[in-house]
Short mmCIF file of C-alpha atoms in Angstrom, two decimals:
data_model
loop_
_atom_site.label_atom_id
_atom_site.label_comp_id
_atom_site.label_asym_id
_atom_site.label_seq_id
_atom_site.Cartn_x
_atom_site.Cartn_y
_atom_site.Cartn_z
CA MET A 440 -37.46 -40.70 -36.69
CA ALA A 441 -37.38 -41.08 -33.15
CA GLY A 442 -34.39 -40.09 -30.98
CA THR A 443 -33.13 -41.73 -27.66
CA PHE A 444 -32.55 -39.68 -24.73
CA GLN A 445 -30.08 -40.23 -21.90
CA LEU A 446 -30.78 -39.06 -18.19
CA LEU A 447 -27.80 -37.43 -16.91
CA PRO A 448 -27.46 -36.83 -13.32
CA GLY A 449 -27.68 -33.36 -12.01
CA GLY A 450 -28.39 -30.97 -9.21
CA ARG A 451 -26.17 -29.69 -6.28
CA GLU A 452 -24.93 -33.07 -5.19
CA HIS A 453 -22.94 -33.50 -8.26
CA GLU A 454 -21.41 -30.08 -8.43
CA ARG A 455 -17.87 -29.87 -7.71
CA PRO A 456 -17.06 -28.52 -4.21
CA HIS A 457 -15.72 -24.89 -4.05
CA GLU A 458 -12.13 -24.79 -4.17
CA SER A 459 -10.14 -21.91 -2.26
CA LEU A 460 -7.37 -20.51 -4.36
CA SER A 461 -3.95 -20.05 -2.92
CA ALA A 462 -2.99 -16.39 -2.51
CA GLU A 463 -0.44 -16.78 -5.44
CA ARG A 464 -3.11 -18.22 -7.76
CA MET A 465 -5.56 -15.22 -6.70
CA LEU A 466 -2.77 -12.58 -7.35
CA VAL A 467 -2.13 -14.36 -10.64
CA HIS A 468 -5.79 -14.15 -11.58
CA MET A 469 -5.95 -10.29 -10.66
CA ARG A 470 -2.99 -9.53 -12.56
CA ASN A 471 -4.39 -11.07 -15.60
CA VAL A 472 -7.86 -9.36 -15.04
CA ASN A 473 -6.20 -5.89 -14.46
CA LYS A 474 -3.90 -6.52 -17.64
CA SER A 475 -6.90 -7.17 -19.62
CA VAL A 476 -8.78 -4.10 -18.43
CA LEU A 477 -5.76 -1.84 -18.84
CA GLN A 478 -5.13 -3.00 -22.16
CA ASP A 479 -8.86 -2.32 -23.10
CA ALA A 480 -8.21 1.17 -21.88
CA LEU A 481 -5.00 1.78 -23.78
CA ASP A 482 -6.95 0.58 -26.91
CA THR A 483 -9.65 2.95 -26.32
CA TRP A 484 -7.42 6.01 -25.68
CA GLY A 485 -5.57 4.87 -29.18
CA ASP A 486 -8.89 4.97 -30.90
CA MET A 487 -9.50 8.42 -29.24
CA TRP A 488 -6.02 9.81 -30.35
CA ASP A 489 -6.45 8.47 -33.94
CA GLU A 490 -9.81 10.38 -34.11
CA LEU A 491 -8.04 13.63 -33.56
CA GLN A 492 -5.01 13.10 -35.68
CA GLY A 493 -4.84 15.82 -38.26
CA ASN A 494 -7.39 17.92 -36.73
CA VAL A 495 -5.82 18.81 -33.45
CA THR A 496 -2.44 17.22 -33.55
CA HIS A 497 0.53 17.25 -35.68
CA GLY A 498 2.46 14.19 -34.92
CA VAL A 499 2.82 14.06 -31.13
CA LEU A 500 2.32 17.78 -30.85
CA ILE A 501 -0.98 19.59 -30.13
CA ARG A 502 -1.32 22.56 -31.97
CA ASP A 503 -1.98 25.82 -29.99
CA GLU A 504 -4.74 26.94 -32.47
CA SER A 505 -6.74 25.15 -35.05
CA GLU A 506 -8.29 26.73 -38.17
CA GLU A 507 -11.14 24.60 -37.85
CA PRO A 508 -13.36 23.62 -34.97
CA ILE A 509 -12.36 20.41 -33.26
CA LYS A 510 -14.54 17.16 -34.78
CA PRO A 511 -13.73 13.87 -34.21
CA LYS A 512 -13.67 11.69 -37.60
CA CYS A 513 -16.16 9.23 -35.93
CA GLY A 514 -18.47 12.06 -34.81
CA TRP A 515 -19.07 13.44 -31.19
CA PRO A 516 -21.59 10.55 -29.98
CA GLN A 517 -19.03 7.75 -30.64
CA PHE A 518 -15.90 9.92 -29.46
CA LEU A 519 -17.94 10.76 -26.15
CA GLU A 520 -18.91 7.04 -25.88
CA LYS A 521 -15.27 6.20 -26.06
CA MET A 522 -14.31 8.66 -23.35
CA TRP A 523 -16.99 7.16 -21.16
CA LEU A 524 -15.43 3.68 -21.78
CA LEU A 525 -11.98 4.87 -20.94
CA ARG A 526 -13.02 6.28 -17.61
CA HIS A 527 -14.89 3.01 -16.75
CA TYR A 528 -11.75 0.91 -17.46
CA VAL A 529 -9.40 3.02 -15.49
CA ASP A 530 -11.96 3.26 -12.64
CA TYR A 531 -12.40 -0.54 -12.73
CA ALA A 532 -8.59 -1.16 -12.66
CA LYS A 533 -8.17 1.34 -9.89
CA ARG A 534 -10.97 -0.39 -7.68
CA LEU A 535 -9.36 -3.90 -8.54
CA SER A 536 -6.05 -2.81 -7.24
CA GLU A 537 -7.67 -1.57 -4.10
CA GLY A 538 -9.74 -4.59 -3.43
CA LYS A 539 -12.86 -3.16 -3.93
CA THR A 540 -14.47 -4.79 -7.08
#
């Protein structure tokens, strides 16, 4: 069964011209991006904290000494990956607030 194709115009001449954003609009955009990055950082920190619950912590207090060696529930490779992600999110938020992204 043969189909019909329609030729659509394309190319740079049909693109929308670049619109410059107002300072207020840019600030709103930056705040939204920063909010998202910091929420990811908080979620990652929460995951890391949950991994240590029961092993190192008792509620909100960190025990002085643990009877067993510290071992996250997810294992060290995933825990260290979460630590790296947390560092990445915080570093990006810092650079974004400095205007260095």
